[in-house]
């Protein structure tokens, strides 16, 4: 008989209960039970034969996952709720048909392509440090743009004590007071582009993510969303190296 058991935190992530890290926290807090017994970190479960509960609620595996892309406007935070009452991206995707969660982040002042899903494994795959799916941003900056500036932005800078992967930088348009740059990232550290520009002593005026892998904002107006088709999901998964 084939052993179909998988780690408990992976199963909870697959069921869109929580990310693997959060699932481990729930297990450590004693909130997860398997067949009526309090689970421990490292436990494995059989999705077909074991009963898993979180806080007393039975977990049922999703047969269908939802994957969408949203053209996030500026002024919205990338969370599903906010205790301060600020506008959240959840307000824009209420009619998706499932409770989806953001994959990665775009800060409140940024806009552009944001993925959301109820597939915890997919979200974990796309945000893992080994994920090399390129993300393209158009960045309007203010300040002097010299060859040295571009060389600096393209170099493996150190941000928050960690060296980042080199970023591909191209000038799309020059202005008397700055430029619009196209920046291609292969990782997504918190506020990475803004911190890079701080190091280069230029100011970010506007930041927009225009593409993730082969996905672009083409035809999607600000504030709108659409489902990804199965091939688009497959392509994203294949792009993770």
mmCIF file of N, CA and C in Angstrom, residues 93-180:
data_model
loop_
_atom_site.group_PDB
_atom_site.id
_atom_site.type_symbol
_atom_site.label_atom_id
_atom_site.label_comp_id
_atom_site.label_asym_id
_atom_site.label_seq_id
_atom_site.Cartn_x
_atom_site.Cartn_y
_atom_site.Cartn_z
ATOM 1 N N UNK A 93 -11.638 41.989 -4.488
ATOM 2 C CA UNK A 93 -11.763 40.615 -5.001
ATOM 3 C C UNK A 93 -12.845 39.828 -4.258
ATOM 4 N N UNK A 94 -13.876 40.524 -3.798
ATOM 5 C CA UNK A 94 -14.921 39.872 -3.014
ATOM 6 C C UNK A 94 -15.737 38.875 -3.820
ATOM 7 N N UNK A 95 -15.803 39.073 -5.137
ATOM 8 C CA UNK A 95 -16.647 38.205 -5.972
ATOM 9 C C UNK A 95 -15.863 37.117 -6.692
ATOM 10 N N UNK A 96 -14.700 36.760 -6.167
ATOM 11 C CA UNK A 96 -13.872 35.727 -6.803
ATOM 12 C C UNK A 96 -14.531 34.353 -6.724
ATOM 13 N N UNK A 97 -15.191 34.069 -5.588
ATOM 14 C CA UNK A 97 -15.790 32.749 -5.412
ATOM 15 C C UNK A 97 -15.105 31.933 -4.343
ATOM 16 N N UNK A 98 -14.029 32.495 -3.765
ATOM 17 C CA UNK A 98 -13.294 31.836 -2.690
ATOM 18 C C UNK A 98 -12.530 32.909 -1.929
ATOM 19 N N UNK A 99 -12.099 32.562 -0.729
ATOM 20 C CA UNK A 99 -11.284 33.499 0.044
ATOM 21 C C UNK A 99 -9.834 33.325 -0.400
ATOM 22 N N UNK A 100 -9.347 34.255 -1.167
ATOM 23 C CA UNK A 100 -7.984 34.179 -1.680
ATOM 24 C C UNK A 100 -7.080 35.109 -0.883
ATOM 25 N N UNK A 101 -5.786 34.843 -0.964
ATOM 26 C CA UNK A 101 -4.792 35.599 -0.221
ATOM 27 C C UNK A 101 -3.697 36.091 -1.160
ATOM 28 N N UNK A 102 -3.085 37.232 -0.852
ATOM 29 C CA UNK A 102 -2.025 37.753 -1.719
ATOM 30 C C UNK A 102 -0.807 36.841 -1.739
ATOM 31 N N UNK A 103 -0.183 36.776 -2.911
ATOM 32 C CA UNK A 103 1.080 36.068 -3.077
ATOM 33 C C UNK A 103 2.166 37.144 -3.131
ATOM 34 N N UNK A 104 2.898 37.310 -2.045
ATOM 35 C CA UNK A 104 3.854 38.407 -1.982
ATOM 36 C C UNK A 104 3.130 39.708 -1.670
ATOM 37 N N UNK A 105 3.820 40.832 -1.913
ATOM 38 C CA UNK A 105 3.257 42.110 -1.506
ATOM 39 C C UNK A 105 3.550 43.202 -2.530
ATOM 40 N N UNK A 106 2.715 44.213 -2.491
ATOM 41 C CA UNK A 106 2.985 45.514 -3.096
ATOM 42 C C UNK A 106 2.612 46.522 -2.014
ATOM 43 N N UNK A 107 3.520 47.423 -1.667
ATOM 44 C CA UNK A 107 3.216 48.336 -0.569
ATOM 45 C C UNK A 107 2.100 49.301 -0.954
ATOM 46 N N UNK A 108 1.614 50.014 0.028
ATOM 47 C CA UNK A 108 0.427 50.851 -0.146
ATOM 48 C C UNK A 108 0.595 51.883 -1.256
ATOM 49 N N UNK A 109 1.797 52.429 -1.402
ATOM 50 C CA UNK A 109 2.038 53.479 -2.395
ATOM 51 C C UNK A 109 2.335 52.919 -3.780
ATOM 52 N N UNK A 110 2.447 51.590 -3.896
ATOM 53 C CA UNK A 110 2.770 50.964 -5.183
ATOM 54 C C UNK A 110 1.509 50.413 -5.842
ATOM 55 N N UNK A 111 1.627 50.105 -7.120
ATOM 56 C CA UNK A 111 0.484 49.616 -7.894
ATOM 57 C C UNK A 111 0.951 48.524 -8.841
ATOM 58 N N UNK A 112 -0.027 47.907 -9.498
ATOM 59 C CA UNK A 112 0.334 46.952 -10.536
ATOM 60 C C UNK A 112 -0.114 45.531 -10.268
ATOM 61 N N UNK A 113 0.579 44.580 -10.880
ATOM 62 C CA UNK A 113 0.169 43.184 -10.922
ATOM 63 C C UNK A 113 0.407 42.497 -9.579
ATOM 64 N N UNK A 114 -0.678 41.960 -9.032
ATOM 65 C CA UNK A 114 -0.619 41.224 -7.770
ATOM 66 C C UNK A 114 -1.354 39.906 -7.946
ATOM 67 N N UNK A 115 -0.713 38.804 -7.578
ATOM 68 C CA UNK A 115 -1.354 37.490 -7.628
ATOM 69 C C UNK A 115 -2.036 37.204 -6.297
ATOM 70 N N UNK A 116 -3.187 36.531 -6.368
ATOM 71 C CA UNK A 116 -3.884 36.068 -5.169
ATOM 72 C C UNK A 116 -4.371 34.652 -5.422
ATOM 73 N N UNK A 117 -4.416 33.836 -4.373
ATOM 74 C CA UNK A 117 -4.826 32.445 -4.527
ATOM 75 C C UNK A 117 -5.277 31.880 -3.195
ATOM 76 N N UNK A 118 -5.968 30.735 -3.239
ATOM 77 C CA UNK A 118 -6.265 29.976 -2.027
ATOM 78 C C UNK A 118 -5.409 28.715 -1.977
ATOM 79 N N UNK A 119 -4.437 28.612 -2.862
ATOM 80 C CA UNK A 119 -3.530 27.470 -2.946
ATOM 81 C C UNK A 119 -2.254 27.801 -2.168
ATOM 82 N N UNK A 120 -2.180 27.303 -0.943
ATOM 83 C CA UNK A 120 -1.032 27.617 -0.100
ATOM 84 C C UNK A 120 0.278 27.110 -0.645
ATOM 85 N N UNK A 121 0.272 25.943 -1.296
ATOM 86 C CA UNK A 121 1.506 25.402 -1.865
ATOM 87 C C UNK A 121 2.024 26.293 -2.995
ATOM 88 N N UNK A 122 1.111 26.768 -3.831
ATOM 89 C CA UNK A 122 1.500 27.649 -4.929
ATOM 90 C C UNK A 122 2.079 28.946 -4.374
ATOM 91 N N UNK A 123 1.420 29.522 -3.361
ATOM 92 C CA UNK A 123 1.898 30.760 -2.763
ATOM 93 C C UNK A 123 3.279 30.567 -2.157
ATOM 94 N N UNK A 124 3.478 29.437 -1.473
ATOM 95 C CA UNK A 124 4.775 29.155 -0.868
ATOM 96 C C UNK A 124 5.854 29.005 -1.932
ATOM 97 N N UNK A 125 5.506 28.346 -3.032
ATOM 98 C CA UNK A 125 6.444 28.150 -4.134
ATOM 99 C C UNK A 125 6.877 29.476 -4.738
ATOM 100 N N UNK A 126 5.905 30.379 -4.945
ATOM 101 C CA UNK A 126 6.181 31.648 -5.612
ATOM 102 C C UNK A 126 6.934 32.641 -4.726
ATOM 103 N N UNK A 127 6.854 32.484 -3.422
ATOM 104 C CA UNK A 127 7.513 33.427 -2.521
ATOM 105 C C UNK A 127 8.775 32.856 -1.878
ATOM 106 N N UNK A 128 9.088 31.610 -2.186
ATOM 107 C CA UNK A 128 10.281 30.980 -1.610
ATOM 108 C C UNK A 128 11.539 31.637 -2.171
ATOM 109 N N UNK A 129 12.604 31.761 -1.372
ATOM 110 C CA UNK A 129 13.844 32.378 -1.857
ATOM 111 C C UNK A 129 14.425 31.745 -3.128
ATOM 112 N N UNK A 130 14.113 30.474 -3.361
ATOM 113 C CA UNK A 130 14.653 29.834 -4.566
ATOM 114 C C UNK A 130 13.858 30.189 -5.825
ATOM 115 N N UNK A 131 12.741 30.893 -5.658
ATOM 116 C CA UNK A 131 11.912 31.264 -6.806
ATOM 117 C C UNK A 131 12.606 32.339 -7.633
ATOM 118 N N UNK A 132 12.871 32.044 -8.888
ATOM 119 C CA UNK A 132 13.573 32.969 -9.769
ATOM 120 C C UNK A 132 12.669 33.556 -10.846
ATOM 121 N N UNK A 133 11.354 33.494 -10.633
ATOM 122 C CA UNK A 133 10.441 34.055 -11.622
ATOM 123 C C UNK A 133 10.657 35.570 -11.685
ATOM 124 N N UNK A 134 10.984 36.109 -12.858
ATOM 125 C CA UNK A 134 11.260 37.554 -12.946
ATOM 126 C C UNK A 134 10.013 38.397 -12.720
ATOM 127 N N UNK A 135 10.204 39.499 -12.026
ATOM 128 C CA UNK A 135 9.139 40.474 -11.794
ATOM 129 C C UNK A 135 9.628 41.810 -12.346
ATOM 130 N N UNK A 136 8.808 42.417 -13.220
ATOM 131 C CA UNK A 136 9.216 43.642 -13.897
ATOM 132 C C UNK A 136 8.452 44.833 -13.335
ATOM 133 N N UNK A 137 9.185 45.896 -13.060
ATOM 134 C CA UNK A 137 8.606 47.114 -12.501
ATOM 135 C C UNK A 137 8.974 48.313 -13.369
ATOM 136 N N UNK A 138 8.043 49.237 -13.524
ATOM 137 C CA UNK A 138 8.326 50.533 -14.125
ATOM 138 C C UNK A 138 8.362 51.539 -12.981
ATOM 139 N N UNK A 139 9.490 52.207 -12.856
ATOM 140 C CA UNK A 139 9.734 53.052 -11.688
ATOM 141 C C UNK A 139 10.058 54.475 -12.139
ATOM 142 N N UNK A 140 9.185 55.391 -11.805
ATOM 143 C CA UNK A 140 9.442 56.811 -12.084
ATOM 144 C C UNK A 140 10.234 57.369 -10.920
ATOM 145 N N UNK A 141 11.444 57.869 -11.223
ATOM 146 C CA UNK A 141 12.326 58.372 -10.171
ATOM 147 C C UNK A 141 12.681 59.827 -10.424
ATOM 148 N N UNK A 142 13.029 60.505 -9.357
ATOM 149 C CA UNK A 142 13.473 61.892 -9.443
ATOM 150 C C UNK A 142 14.913 61.965 -8.935
ATOM 151 N N UNK A 143 15.762 62.605 -9.708
ATOM 152 C CA UNK A 143 17.159 62.726 -9.328
ATOM 153 C C UNK A 143 18.057 62.567 -10.547
ATOM 154 N N UNK A 144 19.342 62.754 -10.359
ATOM 155 C CA UNK A 144 20.287 62.663 -11.469
ATOM 156 C C UNK A 144 20.544 61.199 -11.818
ATOM 157 N N UNK A 145 20.330 60.862 -13.079
ATOM 158 C CA UNK A 145 20.537 59.494 -13.562
ATOM 159 C C UNK A 145 21.804 59.460 -14.405
ATOM 160 N N UNK A 146 22.858 58.909 -13.866
ATOM 161 C CA UNK A 146 24.145 58.820 -14.558
ATOM 162 C C UNK A 146 24.470 57.350 -14.813
ATOM 163 N N UNK A 147 25.532 57.110 -15.571
ATOM 164 C CA UNK A 147 25.984 55.729 -15.781
ATOM 165 C C UNK A 147 26.326 55.074 -14.445
ATOM 166 N N UNK A 148 26.886 55.865 -13.548
ATOM 167 C CA UNK A 148 27.237 55.341 -12.228
ATOM 168 C C UNK A 148 25.973 54.937 -11.449
ATOM 169 N N UNK A 149 24.904 55.725 -11.602
ATOM 170 C CA UNK A 149 23.638 55.396 -10.932
ATOM 171 C C UNK A 149 23.117 54.053 -11.420
ATOM 172 N N UNK A 150 23.114 53.869 -12.730
ATOM 173 C CA UNK A 150 22.612 52.620 -13.303
ATOM 174 C C UNK A 150 23.504 51.440 -12.940
ATOM 175 N N UNK A 151 24.806 51.677 -12.911
ATOM 176 C CA UNK A 151 25.740 50.619 -12.531
ATOM 177 C C UNK A 151 25.505 50.197 -11.081
ATOM 178 N N UNK A 152 25.269 51.184 -10.215
ATOM 179 C CA UNK A 152 25.020 50.896 -8.812
ATOM 180 C C UNK A 152 23.732 50.103 -8.630
ATOM 181 N N UNK A 153 22.668 50.531 -9.300
ATOM 182 C CA UNK A 153 21.378 49.842 -9.174
ATOM 183 C C UNK A 153 21.442 48.413 -9.705
ATOM 184 N N UNK A 154 22.317 48.159 -10.662
ATOM 185 C CA UNK A 154 22.434 46.836 -11.276
ATOM 186 C C UNK A 154 23.376 45.911 -10.512
ATOM 187 N N UNK A 155 24.064 46.446 -9.516
ATOM 188 C CA UNK A 155 25.060 45.663 -8.781
ATOM 189 C C UNK A 155 24.402 44.886 -7.632
ATOM 190 N N UNK A 156 25.076 43.860 -7.117
ATOM 191 C CA UNK A 156 24.525 43.080 -5.994
ATOM 192 C C UNK A 156 24.625 43.867 -4.687
ATOM 193 N N UNK A 157 23.705 44.784 -4.483
ATOM 194 C CA UNK A 157 23.707 45.638 -3.300
ATOM 195 C C UNK A 157 23.414 44.829 -2.037
ATOM 196 N N UNK A 158 23.760 45.406 -0.912
ATOM 197 C CA UNK A 158 23.432 44.800 0.377
ATOM 198 C C UNK A 158 22.286 45.588 1.005
ATOM 199 N N UNK A 159 21.174 44.887 1.259
ATOM 200 C CA UNK A 159 19.989 45.516 1.842
ATOM 201 C C UNK A 159 19.611 44.769 3.116
ATOM 202 N N UNK A 160 19.440 45.515 4.191
ATOM 203 C CA UNK A 160 19.090 44.927 5.482
ATOM 204 C C UNK A 160 20.072 43.820 5.878
ATOM 205 N N UNK A 161 21.347 44.055 5.544
ATOM 206 C CA UNK A 161 22.390 43.116 5.938
ATOM 207 C C UNK A 161 22.539 41.905 5.042
ATOM 208 N N UNK A 162 21.751 41.825 3.940
ATOM 209 C CA UNK A 162 21.830 40.677 3.032
ATOM 210 C C UNK A 162 22.083 41.148 1.607
ATOM 211 N N UNK A 163 22.956 40.419 0.922
ATOM 212 C CA UNK A 163 23.271 40.764 -0.463
ATOM 213 C C UNK A 163 22.149 40.279 -1.380
ATOM 214 N N UNK A 164 21.663 41.174 -2.232
ATOM 215 C CA UNK A 164 20.577 40.828 -3.146
ATOM 216 C C UNK A 164 21.138 40.335 -4.474
ATOM 217 N N UNK A 165 20.298 39.632 -5.216
ATOM 218 C CA UNK A 165 20.696 39.232 -6.563
ATOM 219 C C UNK A 165 20.735 40.480 -7.449
ATOM 220 N N UNK A 166 21.649 40.521 -8.417
ATOM 221 C CA UNK A 166 21.713 41.680 -9.317
ATOM 222 C C UNK A 166 20.375 41.920 -10.007
ATOM 223 N N UNK A 167 20.048 43.178 -10.201
ATOM 224 C CA UNK A 167 18.790 43.586 -10.824
ATOM 225 C C UNK A 167 19.088 44.146 -12.213
ATOM 226 N N UNK A 168 18.283 43.744 -13.198
ATOM 227 C CA UNK A 168 18.434 44.281 -14.544
ATOM 228 C C UNK A 168 17.737 45.632 -14.620
ATOM 229 N N UNK A 169 18.474 46.675 -15.021
ATOM 230 C CA UNK A 169 17.942 48.034 -15.056
ATOM 231 C C UNK A 169 18.101 48.635 -16.451
ATOM 232 N N UNK A 170 17.016 49.213 -16.966
ATOM 233 C CA UNK A 170 17.058 49.885 -18.272
ATOM 234 C C UNK A 170 16.328 51.214 -18.158
ATOM 235 N N UNK A 171 16.776 52.191 -18.921
ATOM 236 C CA UNK A 171 16.121 53.498 -18.940
ATOM 237 C C UNK A 171 15.054 53.496 -20.030
ATOM 238 N N UNK A 172 13.805 53.717 -19.646
ATOM 239 C CA UNK A 172 12.718 53.784 -20.612
ATOM 240 C C UNK A 172 12.538 55.197 -21.152
ATOM 241 N N UNK A 173 12.725 56.185 -20.266
ATOM 242 C CA UNK A 173 12.555 57.577 -20.677
ATOM 243 C C UNK A 173 13.301 58.489 -19.704
ATOM 244 N N UNK A 174 13.944 59.498 -20.252
ATOM 245 C CA UNK A 174 14.652 60.481 -19.435
ATOM 246 C C UNK A 174 13.868 61.782 -19.374
ATOM 247 N N UNK A 175 13.896 62.431 -18.219
ATOM 248 C CA UNK A 175 13.252 63.720 -18.016
ATOM 249 C C UNK A 175 14.286 64.692 -17.440
ATOM 250 N N UNK A 176 13.994 65.980 -17.473
ATOM 251 C CA UNK A 176 14.933 66.940 -16.889
ATOM 252 C C UNK A 176 15.208 66.686 -15.414
ATOM 253 N N UNK A 177 14.210 66.133 -14.706
ATOM 254 C CA UNK A 177 14.379 65.933 -13.261
ATOM 255 C C UNK A 177 14.506 64.472 -12.859
ATOM 256 N N UNK A 178 14.638 63.558 -13.839
ATOM 257 C CA UNK A 178 14.746 62.146 -13.479
ATOM 258 C C UNK A 178 14.528 61.225 -14.662
ATOM 259 N N UNK A 179 13.864 60.091 -14.412
ATOM 260 C CA UNK A 179 13.681 59.110 -15.476
ATOM 261 C C UNK A 179 12.611 58.101 -15.085
ATOM 262 N N UNK A 180 12.176 57.331 -16.083
ATOM 263 C CA UNK A 180 11.390 56.133 -15.823
ATOM 264 C C UNK A 180 12.289 54.943 -16.107
#
